[in-house]
mmCIF file of N, CA and C in Angstrom:
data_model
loop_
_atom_site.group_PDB
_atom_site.id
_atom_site.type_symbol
_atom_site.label_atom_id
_atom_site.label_comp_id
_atom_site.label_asym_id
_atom_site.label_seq_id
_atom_site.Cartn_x
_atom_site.Cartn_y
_atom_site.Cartn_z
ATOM 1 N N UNK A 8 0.840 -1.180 0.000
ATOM 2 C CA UNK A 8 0.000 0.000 0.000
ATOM 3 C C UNK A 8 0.889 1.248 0.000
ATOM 4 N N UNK A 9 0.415 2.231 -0.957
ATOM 5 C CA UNK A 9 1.557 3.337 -1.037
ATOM 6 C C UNK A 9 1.289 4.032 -0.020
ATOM 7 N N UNK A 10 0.677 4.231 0.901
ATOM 8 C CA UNK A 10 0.311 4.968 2.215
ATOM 9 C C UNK A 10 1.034 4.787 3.130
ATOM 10 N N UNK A 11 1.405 3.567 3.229
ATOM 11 C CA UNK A 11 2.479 2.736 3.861
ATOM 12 C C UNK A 11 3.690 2.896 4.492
ATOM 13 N N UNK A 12 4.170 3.726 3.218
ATOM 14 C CA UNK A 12 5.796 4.215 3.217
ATOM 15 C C UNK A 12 5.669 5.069 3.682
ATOM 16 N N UNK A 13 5.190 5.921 4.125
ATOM 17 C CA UNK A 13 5.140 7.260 4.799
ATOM 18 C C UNK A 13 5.200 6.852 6.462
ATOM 19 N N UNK A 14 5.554 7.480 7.209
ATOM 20 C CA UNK A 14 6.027 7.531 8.563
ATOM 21 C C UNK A 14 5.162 8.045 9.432
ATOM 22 N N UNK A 15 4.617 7.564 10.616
ATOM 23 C CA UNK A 15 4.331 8.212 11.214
ATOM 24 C C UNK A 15 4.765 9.110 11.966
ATOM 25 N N UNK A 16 4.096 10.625 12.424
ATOM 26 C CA UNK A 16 4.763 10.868 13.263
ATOM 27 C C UNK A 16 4.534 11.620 14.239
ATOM 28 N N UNK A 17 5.146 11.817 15.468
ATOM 29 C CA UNK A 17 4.135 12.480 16.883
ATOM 30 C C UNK A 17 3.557 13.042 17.052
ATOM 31 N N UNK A 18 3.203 13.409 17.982
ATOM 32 C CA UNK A 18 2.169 14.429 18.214
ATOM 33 C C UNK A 18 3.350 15.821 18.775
ATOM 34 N N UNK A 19 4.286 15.519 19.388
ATOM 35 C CA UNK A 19 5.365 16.812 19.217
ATOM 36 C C UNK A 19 5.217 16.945 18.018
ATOM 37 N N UNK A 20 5.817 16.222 16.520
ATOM 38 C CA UNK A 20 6.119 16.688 15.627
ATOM 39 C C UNK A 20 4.850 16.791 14.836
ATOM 40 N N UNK A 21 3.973 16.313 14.616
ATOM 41 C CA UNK A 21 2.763 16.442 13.830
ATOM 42 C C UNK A 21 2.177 17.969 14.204
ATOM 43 N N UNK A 22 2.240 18.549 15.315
ATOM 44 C CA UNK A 22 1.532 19.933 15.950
ATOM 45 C C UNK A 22 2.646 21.095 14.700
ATOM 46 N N UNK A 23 3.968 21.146 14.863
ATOM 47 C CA UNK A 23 4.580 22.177 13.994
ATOM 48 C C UNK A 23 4.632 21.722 12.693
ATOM 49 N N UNK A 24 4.406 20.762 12.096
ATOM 50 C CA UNK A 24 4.280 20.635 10.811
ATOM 51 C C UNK A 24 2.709 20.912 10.321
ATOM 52 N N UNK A 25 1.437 20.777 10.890
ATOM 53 C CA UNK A 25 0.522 21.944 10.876
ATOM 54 C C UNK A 25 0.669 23.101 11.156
ATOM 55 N N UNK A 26 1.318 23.847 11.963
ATOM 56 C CA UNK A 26 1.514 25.153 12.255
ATOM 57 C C UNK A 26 2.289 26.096 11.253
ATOM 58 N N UNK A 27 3.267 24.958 10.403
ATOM 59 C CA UNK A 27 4.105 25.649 9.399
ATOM 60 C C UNK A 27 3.812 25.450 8.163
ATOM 61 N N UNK A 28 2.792 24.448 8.057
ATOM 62 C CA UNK A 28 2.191 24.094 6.981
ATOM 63 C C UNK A 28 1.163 25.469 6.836
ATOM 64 N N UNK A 29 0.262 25.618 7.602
ATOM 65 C CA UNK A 29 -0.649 26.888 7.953
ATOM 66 C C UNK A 29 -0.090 28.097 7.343
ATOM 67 N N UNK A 30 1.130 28.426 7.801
ATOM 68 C CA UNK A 30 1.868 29.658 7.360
ATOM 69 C C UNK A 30 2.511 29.487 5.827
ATOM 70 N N UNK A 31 2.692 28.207 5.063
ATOM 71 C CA UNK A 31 3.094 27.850 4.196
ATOM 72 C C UNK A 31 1.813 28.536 3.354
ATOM 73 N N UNK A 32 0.655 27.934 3.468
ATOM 74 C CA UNK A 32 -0.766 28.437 2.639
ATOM 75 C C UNK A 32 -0.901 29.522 2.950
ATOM 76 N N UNK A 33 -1.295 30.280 4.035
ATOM 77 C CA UNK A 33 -1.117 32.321 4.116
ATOM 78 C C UNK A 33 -0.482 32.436 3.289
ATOM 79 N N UNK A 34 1.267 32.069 2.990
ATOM 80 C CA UNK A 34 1.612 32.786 2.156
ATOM 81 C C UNK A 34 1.959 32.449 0.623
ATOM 82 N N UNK A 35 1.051 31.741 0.571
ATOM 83 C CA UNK A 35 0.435 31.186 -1.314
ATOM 84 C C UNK A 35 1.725 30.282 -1.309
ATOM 85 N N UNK A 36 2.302 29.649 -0.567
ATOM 86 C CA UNK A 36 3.560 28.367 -1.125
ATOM 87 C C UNK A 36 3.396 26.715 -1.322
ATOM 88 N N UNK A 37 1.639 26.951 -0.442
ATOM 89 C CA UNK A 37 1.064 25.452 -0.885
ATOM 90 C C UNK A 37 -0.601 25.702 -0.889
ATOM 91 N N UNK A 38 -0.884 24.741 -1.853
ATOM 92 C CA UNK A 38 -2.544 25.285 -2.798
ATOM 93 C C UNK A 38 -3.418 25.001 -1.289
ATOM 94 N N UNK A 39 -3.532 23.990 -0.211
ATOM 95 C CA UNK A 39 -4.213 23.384 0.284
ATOM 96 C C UNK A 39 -4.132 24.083 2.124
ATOM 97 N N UNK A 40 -4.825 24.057 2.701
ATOM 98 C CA UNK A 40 -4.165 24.549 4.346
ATOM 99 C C UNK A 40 -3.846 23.461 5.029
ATOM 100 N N UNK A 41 -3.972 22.213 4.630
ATOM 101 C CA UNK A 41 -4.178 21.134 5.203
ATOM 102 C C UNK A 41 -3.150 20.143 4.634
ATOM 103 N N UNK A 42 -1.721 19.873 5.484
ATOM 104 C CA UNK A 42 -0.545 18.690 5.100
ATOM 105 C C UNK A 42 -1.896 17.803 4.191
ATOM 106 N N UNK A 43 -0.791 16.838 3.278
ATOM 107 C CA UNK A 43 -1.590 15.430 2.581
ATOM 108 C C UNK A 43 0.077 14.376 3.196
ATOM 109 N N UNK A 44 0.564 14.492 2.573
ATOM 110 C CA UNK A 44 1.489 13.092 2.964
ATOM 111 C C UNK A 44 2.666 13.684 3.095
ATOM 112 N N UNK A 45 3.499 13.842 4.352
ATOM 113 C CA UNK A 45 4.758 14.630 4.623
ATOM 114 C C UNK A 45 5.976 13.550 4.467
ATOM 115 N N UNK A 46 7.143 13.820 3.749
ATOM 116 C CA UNK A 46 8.106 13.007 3.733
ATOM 117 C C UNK A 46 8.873 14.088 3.271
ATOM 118 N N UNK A 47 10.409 12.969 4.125
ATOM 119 C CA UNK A 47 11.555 13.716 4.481
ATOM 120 C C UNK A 47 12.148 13.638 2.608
ATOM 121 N N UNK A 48 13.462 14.502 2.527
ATOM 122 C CA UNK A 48 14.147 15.011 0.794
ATOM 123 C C UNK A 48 14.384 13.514 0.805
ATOM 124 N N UNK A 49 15.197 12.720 0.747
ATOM 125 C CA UNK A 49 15.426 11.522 0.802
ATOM 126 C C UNK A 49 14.178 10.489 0.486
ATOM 127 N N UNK A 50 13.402 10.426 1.426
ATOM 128 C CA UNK A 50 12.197 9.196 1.113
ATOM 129 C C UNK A 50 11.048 9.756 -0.222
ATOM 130 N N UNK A 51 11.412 11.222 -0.412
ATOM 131 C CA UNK A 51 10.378 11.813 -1.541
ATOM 132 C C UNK A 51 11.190 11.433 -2.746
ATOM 133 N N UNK A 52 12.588 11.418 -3.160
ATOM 134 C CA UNK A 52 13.297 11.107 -3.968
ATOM 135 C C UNK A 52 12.900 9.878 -4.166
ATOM 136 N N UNK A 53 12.537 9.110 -3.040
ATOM 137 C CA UNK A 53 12.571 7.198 -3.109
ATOM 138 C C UNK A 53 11.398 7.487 -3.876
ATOM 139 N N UNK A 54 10.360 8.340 -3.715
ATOM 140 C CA UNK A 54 8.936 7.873 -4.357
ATOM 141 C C UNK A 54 8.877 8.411 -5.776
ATOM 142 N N UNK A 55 10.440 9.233 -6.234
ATOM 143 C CA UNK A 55 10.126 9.538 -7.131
ATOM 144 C C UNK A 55 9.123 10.969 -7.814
ATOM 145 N N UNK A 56 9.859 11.991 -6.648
ATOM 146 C CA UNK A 56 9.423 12.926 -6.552
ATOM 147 C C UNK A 56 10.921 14.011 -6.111
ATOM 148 N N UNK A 57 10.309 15.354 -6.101
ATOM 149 C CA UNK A 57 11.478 15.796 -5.996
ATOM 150 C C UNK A 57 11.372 17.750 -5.053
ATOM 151 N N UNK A 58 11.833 17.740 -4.229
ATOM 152 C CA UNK A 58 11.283 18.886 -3.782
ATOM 153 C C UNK A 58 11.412 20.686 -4.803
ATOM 154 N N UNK A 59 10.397 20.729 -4.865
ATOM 155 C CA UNK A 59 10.597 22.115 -5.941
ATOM 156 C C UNK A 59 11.483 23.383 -5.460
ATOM 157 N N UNK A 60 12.025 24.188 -6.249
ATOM 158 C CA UNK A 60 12.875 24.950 -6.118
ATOM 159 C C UNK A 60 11.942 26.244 -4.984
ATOM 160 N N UNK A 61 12.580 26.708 -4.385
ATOM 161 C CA UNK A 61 12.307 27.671 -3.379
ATOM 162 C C UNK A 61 11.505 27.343 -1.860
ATOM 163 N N UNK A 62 10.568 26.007 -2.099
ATOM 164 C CA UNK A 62 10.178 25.240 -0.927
ATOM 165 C C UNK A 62 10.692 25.410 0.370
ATOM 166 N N UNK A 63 10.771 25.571 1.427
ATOM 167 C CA UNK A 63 11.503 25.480 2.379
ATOM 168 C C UNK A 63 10.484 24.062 3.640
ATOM 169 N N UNK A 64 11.155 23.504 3.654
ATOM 170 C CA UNK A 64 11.092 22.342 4.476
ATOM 171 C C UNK A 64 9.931 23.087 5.902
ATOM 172 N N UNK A 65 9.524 21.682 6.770
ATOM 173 C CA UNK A 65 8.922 22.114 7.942
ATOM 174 C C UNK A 65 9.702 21.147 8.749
ATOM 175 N N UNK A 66 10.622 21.799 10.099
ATOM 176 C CA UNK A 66 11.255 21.623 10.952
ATOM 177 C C UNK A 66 10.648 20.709 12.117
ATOM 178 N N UNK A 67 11.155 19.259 12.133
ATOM 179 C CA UNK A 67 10.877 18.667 12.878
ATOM 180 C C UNK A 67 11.682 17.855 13.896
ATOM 181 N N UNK A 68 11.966 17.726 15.259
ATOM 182 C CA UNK A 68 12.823 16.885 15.486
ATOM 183 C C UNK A 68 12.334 15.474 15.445
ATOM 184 N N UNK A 69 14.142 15.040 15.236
ATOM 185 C CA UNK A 69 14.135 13.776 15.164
ATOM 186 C C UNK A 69 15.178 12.837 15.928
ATOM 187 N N UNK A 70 14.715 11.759 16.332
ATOM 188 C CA UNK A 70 15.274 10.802 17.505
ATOM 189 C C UNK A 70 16.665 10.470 17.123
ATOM 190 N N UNK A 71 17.654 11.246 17.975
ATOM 191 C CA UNK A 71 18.905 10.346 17.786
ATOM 192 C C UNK A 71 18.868 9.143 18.899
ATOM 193 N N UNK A 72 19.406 8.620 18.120
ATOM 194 C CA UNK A 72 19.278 6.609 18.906
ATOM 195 C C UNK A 72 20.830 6.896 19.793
ATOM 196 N N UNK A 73 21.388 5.783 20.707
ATOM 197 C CA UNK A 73 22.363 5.674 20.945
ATOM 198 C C UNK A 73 22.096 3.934 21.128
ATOM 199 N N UNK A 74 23.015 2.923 20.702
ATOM 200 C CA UNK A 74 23.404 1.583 21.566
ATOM 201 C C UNK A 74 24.120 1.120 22.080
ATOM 202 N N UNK A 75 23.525 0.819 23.343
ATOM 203 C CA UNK A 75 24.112 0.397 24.740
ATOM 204 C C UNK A 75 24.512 -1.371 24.804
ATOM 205 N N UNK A 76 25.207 -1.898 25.661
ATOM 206 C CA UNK A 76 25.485 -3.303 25.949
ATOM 207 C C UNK A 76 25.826 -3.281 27.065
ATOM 208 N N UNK A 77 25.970 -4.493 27.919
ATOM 209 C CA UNK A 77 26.065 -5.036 29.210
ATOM 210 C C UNK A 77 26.167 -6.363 28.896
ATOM 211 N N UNK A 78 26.591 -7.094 30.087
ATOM 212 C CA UNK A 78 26.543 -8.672 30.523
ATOM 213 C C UNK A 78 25.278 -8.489 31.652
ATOM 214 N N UNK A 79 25.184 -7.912 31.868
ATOM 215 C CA UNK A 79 24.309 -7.684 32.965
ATOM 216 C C UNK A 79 22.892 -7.349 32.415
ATOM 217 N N UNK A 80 22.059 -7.279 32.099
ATOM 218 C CA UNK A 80 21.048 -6.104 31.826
ATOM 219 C C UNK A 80 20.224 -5.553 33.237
ATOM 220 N N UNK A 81 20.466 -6.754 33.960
ATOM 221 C CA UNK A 81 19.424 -5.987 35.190
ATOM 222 C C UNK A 81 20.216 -5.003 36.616
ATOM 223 N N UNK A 82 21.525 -4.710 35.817
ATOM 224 C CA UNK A 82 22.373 -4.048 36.629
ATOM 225 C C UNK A 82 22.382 -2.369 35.696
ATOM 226 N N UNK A 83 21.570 -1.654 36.052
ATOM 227 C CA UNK A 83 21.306 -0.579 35.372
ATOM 228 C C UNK A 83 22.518 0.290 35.569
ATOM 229 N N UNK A 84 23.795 0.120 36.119
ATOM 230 C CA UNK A 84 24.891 0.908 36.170
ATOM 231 C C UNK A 84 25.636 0.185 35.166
ATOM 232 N N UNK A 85 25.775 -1.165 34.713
ATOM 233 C CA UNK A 85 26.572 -1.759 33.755
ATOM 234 C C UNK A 85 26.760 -1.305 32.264
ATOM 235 N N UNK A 86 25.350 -0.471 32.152
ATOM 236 C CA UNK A 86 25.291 0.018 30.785
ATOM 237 C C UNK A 86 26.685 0.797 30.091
ATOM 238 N N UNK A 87 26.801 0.153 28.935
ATOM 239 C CA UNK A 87 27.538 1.423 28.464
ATOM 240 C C UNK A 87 27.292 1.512 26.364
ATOM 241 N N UNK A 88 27.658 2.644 26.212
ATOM 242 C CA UNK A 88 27.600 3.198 25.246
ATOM 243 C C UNK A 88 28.357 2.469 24.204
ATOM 244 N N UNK A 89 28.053 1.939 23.000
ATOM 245 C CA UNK A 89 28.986 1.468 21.707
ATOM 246 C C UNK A 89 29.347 2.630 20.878
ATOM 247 N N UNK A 90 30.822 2.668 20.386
ATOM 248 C CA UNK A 90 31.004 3.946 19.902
ATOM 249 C C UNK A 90 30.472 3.214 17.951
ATOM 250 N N UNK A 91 30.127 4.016 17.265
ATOM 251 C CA UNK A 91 29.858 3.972 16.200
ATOM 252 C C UNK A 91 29.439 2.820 15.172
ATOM 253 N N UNK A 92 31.052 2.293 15.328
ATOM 254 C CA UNK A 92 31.342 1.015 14.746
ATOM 255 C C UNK A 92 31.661 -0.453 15.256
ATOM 256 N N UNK A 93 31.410 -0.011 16.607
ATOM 257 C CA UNK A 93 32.226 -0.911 17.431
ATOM 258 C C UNK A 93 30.733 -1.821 18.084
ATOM 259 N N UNK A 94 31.286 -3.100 17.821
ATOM 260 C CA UNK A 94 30.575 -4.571 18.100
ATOM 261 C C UNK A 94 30.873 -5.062 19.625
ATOM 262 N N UNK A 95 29.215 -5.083 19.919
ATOM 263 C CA UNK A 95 29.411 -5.768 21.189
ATOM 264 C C UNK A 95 30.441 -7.021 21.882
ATOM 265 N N UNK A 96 31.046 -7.335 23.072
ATOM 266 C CA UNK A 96 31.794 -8.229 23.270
ATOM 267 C C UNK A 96 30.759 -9.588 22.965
ATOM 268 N N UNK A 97 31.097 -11.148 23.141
ATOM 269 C CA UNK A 97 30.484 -11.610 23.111
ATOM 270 C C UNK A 97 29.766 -12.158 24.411
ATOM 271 N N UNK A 98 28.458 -12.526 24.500
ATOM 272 C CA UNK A 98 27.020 -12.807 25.320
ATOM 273 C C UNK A 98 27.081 -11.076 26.045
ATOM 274 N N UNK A 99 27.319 -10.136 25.342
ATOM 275 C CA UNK A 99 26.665 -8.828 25.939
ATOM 276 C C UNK A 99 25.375 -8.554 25.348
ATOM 277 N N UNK A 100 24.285 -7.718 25.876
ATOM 278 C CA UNK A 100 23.089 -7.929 24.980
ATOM 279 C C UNK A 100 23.519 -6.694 24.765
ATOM 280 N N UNK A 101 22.629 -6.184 23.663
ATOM 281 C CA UNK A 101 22.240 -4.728 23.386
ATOM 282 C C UNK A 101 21.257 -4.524 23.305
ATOM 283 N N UNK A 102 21.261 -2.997 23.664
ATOM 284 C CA UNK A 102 19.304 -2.416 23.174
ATOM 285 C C UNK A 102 20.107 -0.567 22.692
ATOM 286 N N UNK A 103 18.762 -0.555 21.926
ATOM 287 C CA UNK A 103 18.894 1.151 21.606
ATOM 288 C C UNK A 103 18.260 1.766 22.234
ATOM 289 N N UNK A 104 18.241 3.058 22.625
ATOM 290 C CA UNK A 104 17.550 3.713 23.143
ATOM 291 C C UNK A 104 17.374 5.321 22.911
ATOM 292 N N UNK A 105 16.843 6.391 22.878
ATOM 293 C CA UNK A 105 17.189 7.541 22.429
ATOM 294 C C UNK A 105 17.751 7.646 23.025
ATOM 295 N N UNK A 106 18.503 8.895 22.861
ATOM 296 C CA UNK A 106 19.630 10.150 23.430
ATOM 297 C C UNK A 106 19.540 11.388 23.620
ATOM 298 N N UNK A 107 18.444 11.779 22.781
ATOM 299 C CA UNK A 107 18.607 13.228 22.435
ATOM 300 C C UNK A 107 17.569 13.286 20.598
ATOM 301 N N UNK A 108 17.509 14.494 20.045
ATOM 302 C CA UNK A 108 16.766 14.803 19.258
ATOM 303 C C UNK A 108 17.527 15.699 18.301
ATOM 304 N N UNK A 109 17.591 16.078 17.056
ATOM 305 C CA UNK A 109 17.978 16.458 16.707
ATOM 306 C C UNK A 109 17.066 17.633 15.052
ATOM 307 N N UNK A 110 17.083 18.331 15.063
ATOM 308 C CA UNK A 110 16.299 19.366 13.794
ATOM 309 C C UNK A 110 16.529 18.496 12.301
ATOM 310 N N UNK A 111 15.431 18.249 11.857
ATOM 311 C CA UNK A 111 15.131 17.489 10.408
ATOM 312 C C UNK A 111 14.134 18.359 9.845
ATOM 313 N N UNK A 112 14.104 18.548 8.771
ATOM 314 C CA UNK A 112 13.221 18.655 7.451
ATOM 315 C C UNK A 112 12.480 17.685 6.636
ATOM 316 N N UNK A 113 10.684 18.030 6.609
ATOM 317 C CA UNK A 113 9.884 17.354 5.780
ATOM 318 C C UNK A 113 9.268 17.640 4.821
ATOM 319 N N UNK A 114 8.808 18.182 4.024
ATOM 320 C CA UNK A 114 7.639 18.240 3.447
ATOM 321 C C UNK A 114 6.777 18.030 3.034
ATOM 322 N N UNK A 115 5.470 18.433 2.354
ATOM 323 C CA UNK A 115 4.585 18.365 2.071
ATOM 324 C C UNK A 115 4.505 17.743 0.444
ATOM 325 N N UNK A 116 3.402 16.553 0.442
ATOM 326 C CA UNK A 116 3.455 16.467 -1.056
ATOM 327 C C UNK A 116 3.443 17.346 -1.978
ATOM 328 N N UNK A 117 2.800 18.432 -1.555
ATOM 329 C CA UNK A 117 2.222 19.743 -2.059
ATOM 330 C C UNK A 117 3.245 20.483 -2.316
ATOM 331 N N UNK A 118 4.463 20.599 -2.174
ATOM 332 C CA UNK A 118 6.101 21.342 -2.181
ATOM 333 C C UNK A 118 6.419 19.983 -3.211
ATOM 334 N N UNK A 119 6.567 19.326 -3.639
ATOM 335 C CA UNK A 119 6.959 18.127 -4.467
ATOM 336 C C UNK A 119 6.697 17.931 -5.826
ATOM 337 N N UNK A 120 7.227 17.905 -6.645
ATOM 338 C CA UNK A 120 6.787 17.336 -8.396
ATOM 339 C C UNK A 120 7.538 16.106 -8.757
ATOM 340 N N UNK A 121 6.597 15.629 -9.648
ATOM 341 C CA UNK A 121 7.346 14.154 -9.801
ATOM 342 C C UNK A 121 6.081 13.041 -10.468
ATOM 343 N N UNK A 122 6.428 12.061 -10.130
ATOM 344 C CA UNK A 122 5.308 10.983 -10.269
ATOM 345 C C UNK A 122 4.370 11.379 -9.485
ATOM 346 N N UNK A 123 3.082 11.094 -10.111
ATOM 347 C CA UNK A 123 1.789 11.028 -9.511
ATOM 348 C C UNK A 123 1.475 10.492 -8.132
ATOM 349 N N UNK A 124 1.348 10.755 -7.562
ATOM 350 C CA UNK A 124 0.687 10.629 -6.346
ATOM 351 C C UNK A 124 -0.474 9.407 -6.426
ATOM 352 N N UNK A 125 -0.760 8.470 -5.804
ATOM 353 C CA UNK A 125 -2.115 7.122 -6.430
ATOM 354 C C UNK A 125 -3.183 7.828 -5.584
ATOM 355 N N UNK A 126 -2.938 8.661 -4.156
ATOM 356 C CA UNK A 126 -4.064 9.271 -3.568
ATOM 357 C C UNK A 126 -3.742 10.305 -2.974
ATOM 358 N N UNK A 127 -4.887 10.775 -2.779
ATOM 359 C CA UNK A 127 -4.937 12.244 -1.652
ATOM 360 C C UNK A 127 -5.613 11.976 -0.735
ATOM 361 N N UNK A 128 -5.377 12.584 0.250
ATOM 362 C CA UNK A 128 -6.170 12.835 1.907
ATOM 363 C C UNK A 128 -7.754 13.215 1.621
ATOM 364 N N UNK A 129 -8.000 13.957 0.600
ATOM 365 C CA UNK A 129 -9.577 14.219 0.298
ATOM 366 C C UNK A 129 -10.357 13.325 -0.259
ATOM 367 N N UNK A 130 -9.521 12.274 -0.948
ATOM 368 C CA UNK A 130 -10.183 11.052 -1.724
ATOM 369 C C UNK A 130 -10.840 10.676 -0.681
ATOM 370 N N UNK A 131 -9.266 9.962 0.535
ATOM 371 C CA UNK A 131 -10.262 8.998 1.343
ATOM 372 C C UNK A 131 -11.190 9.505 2.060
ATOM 373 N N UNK A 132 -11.880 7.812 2.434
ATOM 374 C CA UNK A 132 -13.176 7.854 2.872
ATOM 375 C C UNK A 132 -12.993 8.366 4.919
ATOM 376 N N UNK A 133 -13.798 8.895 5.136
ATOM 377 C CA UNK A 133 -13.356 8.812 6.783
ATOM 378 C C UNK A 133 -14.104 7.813 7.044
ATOM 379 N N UNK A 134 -13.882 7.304 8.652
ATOM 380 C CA UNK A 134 -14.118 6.194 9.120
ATOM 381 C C UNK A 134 -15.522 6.463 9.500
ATOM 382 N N UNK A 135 -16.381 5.647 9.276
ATOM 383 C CA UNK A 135 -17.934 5.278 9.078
ATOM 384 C C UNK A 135 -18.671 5.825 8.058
ATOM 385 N N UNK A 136 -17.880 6.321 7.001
ATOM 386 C CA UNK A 136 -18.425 6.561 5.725
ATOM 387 C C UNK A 136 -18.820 5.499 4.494
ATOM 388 N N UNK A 137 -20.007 5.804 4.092
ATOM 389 C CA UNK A 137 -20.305 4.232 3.163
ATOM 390 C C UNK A 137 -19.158 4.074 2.208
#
């Protein structure tokens, strides 16, 4: 389903990407007041689309991960940090966890040219509609 590929995303970040989307339509840079399918320069390229010249992105953070290992896991001081590239010893477990957040850019299908789009947000049906 092409709906699919698109990401969800929070309610931190979903609130300023309406808010900048809003100010995007005031000032005539997208036809609609209302986001349709937001994706980052990268995953819009994947769909075969391409962000148009003068567009400016809507600012969202995004989760930097860090992964941790131990022999221990239920010794919450054992944790420690893997630097980059570096592979756990062996029987250490790992888990990821955030760290911190960091400023990303999305946009709007509506900032995008390219291949057709298969739907819009106005097509679908809402829920309990025949």
């Amino acid at each position: 389903m092409f709906a699919a590929r698109f990401r969800s995303r929070s309610f931190n970040n979903t609130m300023p990407i309406w808010v900048q989307h809003e100010a995007a339509f005031e000032a005539g840079r997208v036809p609609e007041p209302i986001p349709t399918l937001v994706a980052g320069y990268r995953q819009s390229q994947g769909l075969g689309r391409q962000v148009m010249k003068g567009q400016s992105g809507y600012m969202i953070l995004a989760r930097v991960t860090g992964r941790f290992a131990t022999e221990t896991p239920s010794d919450a001081g054992s944790w420690r940090r893997l630097g980059p590239r570096e592979k756990p010893k062996a029987g250490e477990v790992v888990r990821s966890r955030m760290v911190g957040a960091r400023p990303a850019y999305v946009w709007d299908a509506s900032q995008t040219d390219g291949e057709l789009l298969p739907i819009k947000s106005h097509q679908r049906k809402s829920r309990g509609s025949p």
